[in-house]
Coordinates of C-alpha atoms in Angstrom, one line a residue:
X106 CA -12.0 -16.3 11.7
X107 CA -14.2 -13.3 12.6
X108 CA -11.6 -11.0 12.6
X109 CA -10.5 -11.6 9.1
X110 CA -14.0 -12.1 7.9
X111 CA -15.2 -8.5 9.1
X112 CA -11.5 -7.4 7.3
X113 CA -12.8 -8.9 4.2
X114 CA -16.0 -6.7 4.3
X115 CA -13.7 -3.3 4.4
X116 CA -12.2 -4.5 0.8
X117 CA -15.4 -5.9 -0.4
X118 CA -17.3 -2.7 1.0
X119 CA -15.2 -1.1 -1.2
X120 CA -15.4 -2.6 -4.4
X121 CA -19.3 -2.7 -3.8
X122 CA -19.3 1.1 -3.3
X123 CA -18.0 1.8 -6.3
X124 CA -19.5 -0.7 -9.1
X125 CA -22.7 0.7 -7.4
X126 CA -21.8 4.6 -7.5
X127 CA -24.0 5.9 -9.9
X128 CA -25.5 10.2 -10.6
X129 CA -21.4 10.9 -10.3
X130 CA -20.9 14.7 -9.1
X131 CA -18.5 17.0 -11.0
X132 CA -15.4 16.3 -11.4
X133 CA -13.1 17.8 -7.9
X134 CA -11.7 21.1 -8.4
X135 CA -7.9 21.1 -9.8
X136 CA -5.3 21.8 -7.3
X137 CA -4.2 25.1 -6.8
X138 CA -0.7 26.1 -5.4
X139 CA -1.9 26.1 -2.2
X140 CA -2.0 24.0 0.6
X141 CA -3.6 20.9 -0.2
X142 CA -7.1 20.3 2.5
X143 CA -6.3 17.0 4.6
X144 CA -9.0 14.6 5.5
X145 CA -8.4 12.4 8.1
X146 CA -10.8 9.3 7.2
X147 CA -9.9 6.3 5.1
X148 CA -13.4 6.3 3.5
X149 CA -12.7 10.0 2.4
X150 CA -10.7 7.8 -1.1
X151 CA -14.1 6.5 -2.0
X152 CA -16.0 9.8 -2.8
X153 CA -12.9 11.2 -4.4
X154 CA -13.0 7.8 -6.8
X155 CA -16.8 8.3 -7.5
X156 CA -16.2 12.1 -8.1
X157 CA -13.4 11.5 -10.5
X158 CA -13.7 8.4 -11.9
X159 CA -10.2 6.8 -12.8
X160 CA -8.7 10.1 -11.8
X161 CA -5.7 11.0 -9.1
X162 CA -5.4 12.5 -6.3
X163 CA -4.6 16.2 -6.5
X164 CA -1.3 16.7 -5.4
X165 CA 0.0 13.5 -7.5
X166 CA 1.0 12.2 -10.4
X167 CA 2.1 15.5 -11.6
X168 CA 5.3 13.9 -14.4
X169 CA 6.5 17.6 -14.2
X170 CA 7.1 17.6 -10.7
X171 CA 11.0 17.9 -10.0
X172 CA 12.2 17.2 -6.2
X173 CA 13.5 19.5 -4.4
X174 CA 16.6 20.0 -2.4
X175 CA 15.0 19.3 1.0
X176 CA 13.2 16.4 -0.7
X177 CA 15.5 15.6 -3.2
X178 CA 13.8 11.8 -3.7
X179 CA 10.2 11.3 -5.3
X180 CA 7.6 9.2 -2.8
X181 CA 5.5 6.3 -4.3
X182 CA 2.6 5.4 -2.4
X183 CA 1.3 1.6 -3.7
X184 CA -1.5 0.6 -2.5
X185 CA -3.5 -2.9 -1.0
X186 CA -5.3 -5.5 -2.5
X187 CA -8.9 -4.4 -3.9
X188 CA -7.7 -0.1 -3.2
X189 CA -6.2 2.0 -5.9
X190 CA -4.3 5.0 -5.9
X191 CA -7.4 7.1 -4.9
X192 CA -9.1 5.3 -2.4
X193 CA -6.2 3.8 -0.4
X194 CA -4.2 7.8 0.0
X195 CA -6.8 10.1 0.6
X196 CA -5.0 11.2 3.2
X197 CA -1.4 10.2 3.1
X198 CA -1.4 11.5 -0.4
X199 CA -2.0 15.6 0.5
X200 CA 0.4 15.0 3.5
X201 CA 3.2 14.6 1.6
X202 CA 2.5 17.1 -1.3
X203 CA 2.2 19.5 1.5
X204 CA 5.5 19.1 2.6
X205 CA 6.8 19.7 -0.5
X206 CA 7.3 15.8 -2.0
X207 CA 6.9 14.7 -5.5
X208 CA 3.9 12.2 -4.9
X209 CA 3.3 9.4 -7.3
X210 CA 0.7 6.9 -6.8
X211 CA -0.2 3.7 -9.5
X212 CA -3.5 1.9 -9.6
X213 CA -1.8 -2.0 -10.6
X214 CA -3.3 -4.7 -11.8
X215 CA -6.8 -3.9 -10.9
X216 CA -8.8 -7.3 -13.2
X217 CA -9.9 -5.2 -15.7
X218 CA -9.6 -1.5 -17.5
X219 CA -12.9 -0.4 -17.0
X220 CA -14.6 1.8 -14.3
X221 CA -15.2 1.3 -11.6
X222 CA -13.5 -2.5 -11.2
X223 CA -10.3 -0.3 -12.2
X224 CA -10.4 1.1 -9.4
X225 CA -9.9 -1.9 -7.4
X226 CA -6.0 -2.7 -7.6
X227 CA -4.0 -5.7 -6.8
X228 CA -6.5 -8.2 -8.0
X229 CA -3.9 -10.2 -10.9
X230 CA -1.1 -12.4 -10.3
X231 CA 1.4 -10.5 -7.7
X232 CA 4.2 -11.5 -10.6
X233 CA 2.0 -9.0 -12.8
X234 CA 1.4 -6.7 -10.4
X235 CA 5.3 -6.4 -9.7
X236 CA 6.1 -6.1 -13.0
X237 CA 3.2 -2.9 -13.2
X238 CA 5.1 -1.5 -10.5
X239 CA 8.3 -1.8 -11.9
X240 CA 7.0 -0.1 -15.4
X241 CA 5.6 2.6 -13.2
X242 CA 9.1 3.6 -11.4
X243 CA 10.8 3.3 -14.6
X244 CA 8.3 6.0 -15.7
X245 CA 8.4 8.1 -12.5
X246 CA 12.5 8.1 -12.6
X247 CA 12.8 8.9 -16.2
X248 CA 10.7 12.1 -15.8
X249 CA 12.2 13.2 -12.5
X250 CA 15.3 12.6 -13.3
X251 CA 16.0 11.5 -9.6
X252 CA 18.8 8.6 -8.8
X253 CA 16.4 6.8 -6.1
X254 CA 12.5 7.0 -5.1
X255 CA 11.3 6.3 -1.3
X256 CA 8.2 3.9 -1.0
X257 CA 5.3 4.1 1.1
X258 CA 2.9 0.8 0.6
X259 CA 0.2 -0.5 2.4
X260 CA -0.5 -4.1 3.4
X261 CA 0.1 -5.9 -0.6
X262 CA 2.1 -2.6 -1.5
X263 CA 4.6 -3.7 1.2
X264 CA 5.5 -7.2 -0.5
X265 CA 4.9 -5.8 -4.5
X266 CA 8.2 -3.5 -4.4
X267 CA 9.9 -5.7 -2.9
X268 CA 9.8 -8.5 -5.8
X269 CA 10.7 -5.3 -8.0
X270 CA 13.7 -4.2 -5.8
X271 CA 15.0 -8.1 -5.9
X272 CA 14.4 -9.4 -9.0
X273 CA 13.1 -6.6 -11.4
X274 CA 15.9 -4.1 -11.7
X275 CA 14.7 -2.0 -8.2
X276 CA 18.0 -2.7 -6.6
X277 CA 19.7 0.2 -5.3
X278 CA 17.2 2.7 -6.5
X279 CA 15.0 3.0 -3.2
X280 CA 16.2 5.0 -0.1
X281 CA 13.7 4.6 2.4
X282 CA 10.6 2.1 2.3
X283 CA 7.9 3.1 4.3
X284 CA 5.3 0.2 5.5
X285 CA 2.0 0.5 6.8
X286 CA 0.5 -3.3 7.6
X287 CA 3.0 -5.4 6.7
X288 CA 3.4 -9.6 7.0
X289 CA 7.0 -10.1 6.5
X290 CA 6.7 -13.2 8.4
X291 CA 4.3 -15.6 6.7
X292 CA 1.6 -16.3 4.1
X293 CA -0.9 -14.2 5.7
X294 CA -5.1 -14.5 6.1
X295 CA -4.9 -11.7 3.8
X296 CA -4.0 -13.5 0.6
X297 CA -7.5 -15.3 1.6
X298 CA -9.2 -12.4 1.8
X299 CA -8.0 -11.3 -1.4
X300 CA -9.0 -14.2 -3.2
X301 CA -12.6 -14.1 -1.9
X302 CA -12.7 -10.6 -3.3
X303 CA -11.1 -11.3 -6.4
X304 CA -13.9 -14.2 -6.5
X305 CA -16.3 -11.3 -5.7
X306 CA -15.1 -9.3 -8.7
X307 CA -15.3 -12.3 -10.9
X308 CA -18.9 -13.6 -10.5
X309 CA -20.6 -10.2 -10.7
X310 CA -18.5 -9.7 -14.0
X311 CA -18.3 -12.6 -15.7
X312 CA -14.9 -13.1 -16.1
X313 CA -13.8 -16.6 -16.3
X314 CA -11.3 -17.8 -12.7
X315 CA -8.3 -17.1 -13.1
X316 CA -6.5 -20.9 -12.4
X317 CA -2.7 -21.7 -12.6
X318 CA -1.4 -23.9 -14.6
X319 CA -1.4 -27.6 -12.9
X320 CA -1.4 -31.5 -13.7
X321 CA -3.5 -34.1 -12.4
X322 CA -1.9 -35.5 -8.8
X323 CA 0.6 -32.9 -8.9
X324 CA 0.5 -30.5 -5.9
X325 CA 2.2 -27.3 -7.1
X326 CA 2.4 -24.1 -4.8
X327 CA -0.2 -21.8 -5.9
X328 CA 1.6 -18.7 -7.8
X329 CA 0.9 -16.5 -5.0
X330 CA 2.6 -18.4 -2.4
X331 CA 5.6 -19.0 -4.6
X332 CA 6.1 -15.2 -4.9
X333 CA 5.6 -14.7 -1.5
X334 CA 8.3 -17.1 -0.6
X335 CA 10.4 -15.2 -2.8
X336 CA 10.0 -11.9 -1.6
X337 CA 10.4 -13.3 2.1
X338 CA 13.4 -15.3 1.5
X339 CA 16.1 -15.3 3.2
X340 CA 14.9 -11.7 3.8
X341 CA 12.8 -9.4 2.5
X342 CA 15.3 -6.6 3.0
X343 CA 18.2 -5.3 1.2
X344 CA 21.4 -3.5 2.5
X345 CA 21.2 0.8 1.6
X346 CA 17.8 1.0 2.5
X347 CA 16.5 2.5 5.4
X348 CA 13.3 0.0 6.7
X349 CA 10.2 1.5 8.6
X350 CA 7.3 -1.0 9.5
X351 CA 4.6 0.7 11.1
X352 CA 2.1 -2.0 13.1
X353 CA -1.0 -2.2 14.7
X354 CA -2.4 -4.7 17.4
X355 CA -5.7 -4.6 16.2
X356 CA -4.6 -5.0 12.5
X357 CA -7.6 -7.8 11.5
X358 CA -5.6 -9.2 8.2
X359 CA -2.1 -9.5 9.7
X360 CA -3.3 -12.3 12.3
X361 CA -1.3 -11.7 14.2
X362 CA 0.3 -8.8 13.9
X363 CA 3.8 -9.3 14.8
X364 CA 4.1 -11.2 10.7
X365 CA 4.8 -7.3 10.3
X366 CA 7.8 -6.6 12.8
X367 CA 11.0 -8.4 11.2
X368 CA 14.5 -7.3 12.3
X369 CA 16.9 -7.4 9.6
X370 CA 20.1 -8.9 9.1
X371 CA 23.6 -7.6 9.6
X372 CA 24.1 -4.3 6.9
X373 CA 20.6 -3.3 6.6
X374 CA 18.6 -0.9 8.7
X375 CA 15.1 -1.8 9.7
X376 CA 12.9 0.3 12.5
X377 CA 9.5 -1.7 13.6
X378 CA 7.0 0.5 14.8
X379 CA 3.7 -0.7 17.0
X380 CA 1.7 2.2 17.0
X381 CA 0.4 1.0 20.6
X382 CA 3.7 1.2 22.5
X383 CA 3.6 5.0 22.2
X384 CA 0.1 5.6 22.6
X385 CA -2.6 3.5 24.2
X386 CA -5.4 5.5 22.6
X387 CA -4.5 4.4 19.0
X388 CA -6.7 2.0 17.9
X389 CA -6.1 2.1 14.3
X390 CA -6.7 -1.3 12.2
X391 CA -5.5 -2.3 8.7
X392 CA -7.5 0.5 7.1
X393 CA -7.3 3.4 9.1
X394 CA -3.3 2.9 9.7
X395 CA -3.3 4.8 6.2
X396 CA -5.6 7.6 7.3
X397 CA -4.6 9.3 10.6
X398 CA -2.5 11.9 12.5
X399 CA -0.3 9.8 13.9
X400 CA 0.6 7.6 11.5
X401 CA 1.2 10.9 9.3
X402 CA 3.8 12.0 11.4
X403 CA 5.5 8.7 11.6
X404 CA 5.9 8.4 7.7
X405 CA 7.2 11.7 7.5
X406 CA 9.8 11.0 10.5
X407 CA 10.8 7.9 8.5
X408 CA 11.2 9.5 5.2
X409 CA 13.4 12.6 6.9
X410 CA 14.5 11.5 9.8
X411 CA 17.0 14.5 10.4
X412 CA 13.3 16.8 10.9
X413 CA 11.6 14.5 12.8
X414 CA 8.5 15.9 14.9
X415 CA 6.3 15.0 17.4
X416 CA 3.9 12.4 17.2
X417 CA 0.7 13.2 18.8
X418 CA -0.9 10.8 21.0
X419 CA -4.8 10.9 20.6
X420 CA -7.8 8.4 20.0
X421 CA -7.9 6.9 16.5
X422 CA -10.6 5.0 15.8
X423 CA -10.9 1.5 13.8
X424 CA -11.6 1.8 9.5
X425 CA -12.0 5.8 9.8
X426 CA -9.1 7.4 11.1
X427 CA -8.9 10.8 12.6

């Protein structure tokens, strides 16, 4: 399991970087009303986070922010397992405020409050971290006063709003839901990687494992794998929403990557997207699917499809992006 073992190191790399950031700069200048600079490079999330500790994104999470006409639906970007809403959408994040979205962007269920392990999202139960979620649209709808949101998740933020949508309450009040990395299809190597990391977490905090209830010679499904199952079946996808996965070959989680590309059934509208059957020179992984020029474009196409542009064919490297 190389592959998912060098996977694990991008999360863990992560977590490391910031429980080790220390002699923290100023805090970022405050957007302005201009446009928002766009950095093409997953890792560019990680300075932000030491910069601004617990912060967001300029661009988001502004509760005063009322759609527009051409974009009459807010955009919630929910990130992957051991990321938060800083260092998963350094780049998607200024993207979309560009064009003029409402951006909104949680950190949920990170293992504890303080900085910097709350930073590092998705580490609870997944039934918590759907139920965060789920608080967090309520919030975002109330003070938008829209009817729907569109989602854009990332690897765990693909299967998270989908518990929400079926069993929370979410039903009917999502238009379009954007994935990047997803695993439709099975209980992935990632949920491994997770736990390692949540493991990770533990030990150099000292908090006590978290462990499911069981009994002795009983052989329960592990939380996890139960809520999986539940978001998976008999489909993850619901009629009125307009599906986009967006895949890569050399995705080193999603093992292999076709867990991500899931037609639907009769009434609903999925699109499944491999990044490599448009362009040979896109080498993105599971990171850098989040952080590049092409994969831009394709989330914009998919959340207004009646403006679609171009998307540029051009070498994107593996983690980074460009």
């Amino acid at each position: 399991m190389l592959r998912r073992s060098s996977a694990v190191m991008v999360f863990i790399a992560v977590a490391m970087a910031l429980s080790t950031a220390g002699g923290l700069a100023a805090p970022a200048t405050p957007p302005s009303a201009e446009r928002l600079p766009v950095t093409y490079d997953f890792l560019a999330g990680l300075d932000t986070e030491a910069r601004t500790p617990g912060g967001s994104l300029p661009g988001t999470n502004d509760f005063g922010c009322r759609p527009s006409a051409d974009h009459p639906r807010p955009v919630v970007l929910l990130h992957g397992g051991g990321l938060g809403r800083q260092t998963n959408w350094a780049t998607l994040a200024p993207v979309l405020a560009n064009e003029g979205y409402c951006v909104f962007a949680p950190t949920y269920c990170p293992l504890s409050t303080a900085w910097p392990v709350s930073a590092a999202g998705g580490l609870g139960y997944k039934q918590d971290c759907a139920w965060e979620v789920k608080l967090f649209m309520d919030r975002v709808l109330d003070a938008t006063g829209a009817p729907q949101v569109d989602i854009v998740g990332h690897s765990l933020g693909t299967e998270i709003p989908t518990y929400w949508m079926k069993y929370l309450g979410g039903r009917g009040l999502v238009a379009h839901y954007v994935s990047l990395a997803p695993y439709w299809q099975t209980e992935p190597d990632y949920d491994d990687a997770r736990s390692e990391l949540v493991a990770l977490a533990q030990r150099r905090l000292g908090i006590p494992p978290l462990t499911p209830q069981s009994c002795d010679g009983c052989d329960f499904p592990t939380p996890d794998i139960v809520f999986n199952r539940a978001v998976r079946e008999p489909t993850p996808y619901l009629p009125g929403v307009e599906y986009t996965n967006i895949t890569t070959r050399y995705d080193e989680f999603i093992i292999p990557y076709s867990n991500g590309l899931l037609d639907g059934p009769p009434g609903t509208s999925v699109a499944n997207i491999v990044v490599q059957d448009s362009c040979s020179l896109d080498n993105s992984d599971h990171a850098s699917i989040v952080a590049n020029r092409r994969s831009a474009a394709m989330v914009l196409n998919a959340l207004d499809p009646a403006n679609a542009r171009p998307v540029p064919c051009l070498y994107i490297p593996p983690i980074t992006g460009a």
